[in-house]
Short mmCIF file of C-alpha atoms in Angstrom, two decimals:
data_model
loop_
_atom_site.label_atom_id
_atom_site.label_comp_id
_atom_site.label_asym_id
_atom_site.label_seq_id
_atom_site.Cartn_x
_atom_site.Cartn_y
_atom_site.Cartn_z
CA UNK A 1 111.01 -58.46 -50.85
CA UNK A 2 113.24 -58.94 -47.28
CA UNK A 3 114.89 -55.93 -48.59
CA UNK A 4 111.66 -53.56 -48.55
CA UNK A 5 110.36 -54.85 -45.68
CA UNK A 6 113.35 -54.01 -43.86
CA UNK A 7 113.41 -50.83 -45.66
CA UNK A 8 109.69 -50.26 -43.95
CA UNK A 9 110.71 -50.81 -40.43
CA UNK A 10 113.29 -48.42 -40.13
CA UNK A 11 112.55 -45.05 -38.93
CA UNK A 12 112.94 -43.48 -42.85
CA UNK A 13 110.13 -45.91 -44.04
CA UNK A 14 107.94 -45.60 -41.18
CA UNK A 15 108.25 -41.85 -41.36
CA UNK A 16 107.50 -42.17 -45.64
CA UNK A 17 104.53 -44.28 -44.63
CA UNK A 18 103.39 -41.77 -41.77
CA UNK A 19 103.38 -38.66 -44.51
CA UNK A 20 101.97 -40.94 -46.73
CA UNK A 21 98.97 -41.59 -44.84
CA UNK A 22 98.39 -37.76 -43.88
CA UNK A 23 98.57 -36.98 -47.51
CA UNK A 24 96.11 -39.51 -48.54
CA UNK A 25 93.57 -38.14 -45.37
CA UNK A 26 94.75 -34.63 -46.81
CA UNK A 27 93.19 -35.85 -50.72
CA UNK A 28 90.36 -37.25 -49.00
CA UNK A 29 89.26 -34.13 -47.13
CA UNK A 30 89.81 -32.43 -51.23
CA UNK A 31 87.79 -34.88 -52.93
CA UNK A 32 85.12 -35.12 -50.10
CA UNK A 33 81.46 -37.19 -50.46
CA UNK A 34 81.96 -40.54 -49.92
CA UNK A 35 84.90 -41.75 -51.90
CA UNK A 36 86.70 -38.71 -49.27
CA UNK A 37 85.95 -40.48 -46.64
CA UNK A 38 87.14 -44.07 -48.00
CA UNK A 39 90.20 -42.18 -49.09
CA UNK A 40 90.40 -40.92 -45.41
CA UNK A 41 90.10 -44.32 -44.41
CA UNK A 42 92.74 -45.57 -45.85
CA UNK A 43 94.78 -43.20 -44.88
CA UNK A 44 94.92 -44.36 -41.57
CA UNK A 45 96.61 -47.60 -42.68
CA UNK A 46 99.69 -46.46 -43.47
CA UNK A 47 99.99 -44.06 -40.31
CA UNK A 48 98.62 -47.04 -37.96
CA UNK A 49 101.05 -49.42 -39.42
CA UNK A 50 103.86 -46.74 -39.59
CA UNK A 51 103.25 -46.00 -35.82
CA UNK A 52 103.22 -49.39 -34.89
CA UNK A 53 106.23 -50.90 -36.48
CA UNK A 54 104.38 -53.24 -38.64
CA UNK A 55 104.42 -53.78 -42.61
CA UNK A 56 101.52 -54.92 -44.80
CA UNK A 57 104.74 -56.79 -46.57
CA UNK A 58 105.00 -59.08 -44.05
CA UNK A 59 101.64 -60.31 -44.41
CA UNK A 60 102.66 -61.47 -48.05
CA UNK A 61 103.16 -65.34 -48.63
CA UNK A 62 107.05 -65.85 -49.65
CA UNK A 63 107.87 -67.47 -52.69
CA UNK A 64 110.10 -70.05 -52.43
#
């Protein structure tokens, strides 16, 4: 898992995880009503965390 998380915070992942989030605002904004706007919502994870730096990996608990 070190491998993707390193893979994350380099520009290339947080630039995947930036388009990701705009395309999952861009589905919610298609599918609209309510489960839009939760879509939309969560869209905003990805491009927070991809602006910031930061990887939802990281949070994980490591096996050892």
């Amino acid at each position: 898992m070190d491998t993707a998380v390193e893979f994350m915070n380099r520009p290339l992942g947080r630039g995947a995880r930036i388009i990701a989030g705009i395309v999952l605002i861009g589905v919610g904004i298609t599918v609209g009503g309510s489960a839009g706007v939760v879509i939309g919502v969560v869209g905003l994870v990805p491009i927070a965390l991809g602006l910031s730096g930061r990887c939802l990996l990281e949070l994980l608990p490591r096996a050892r």
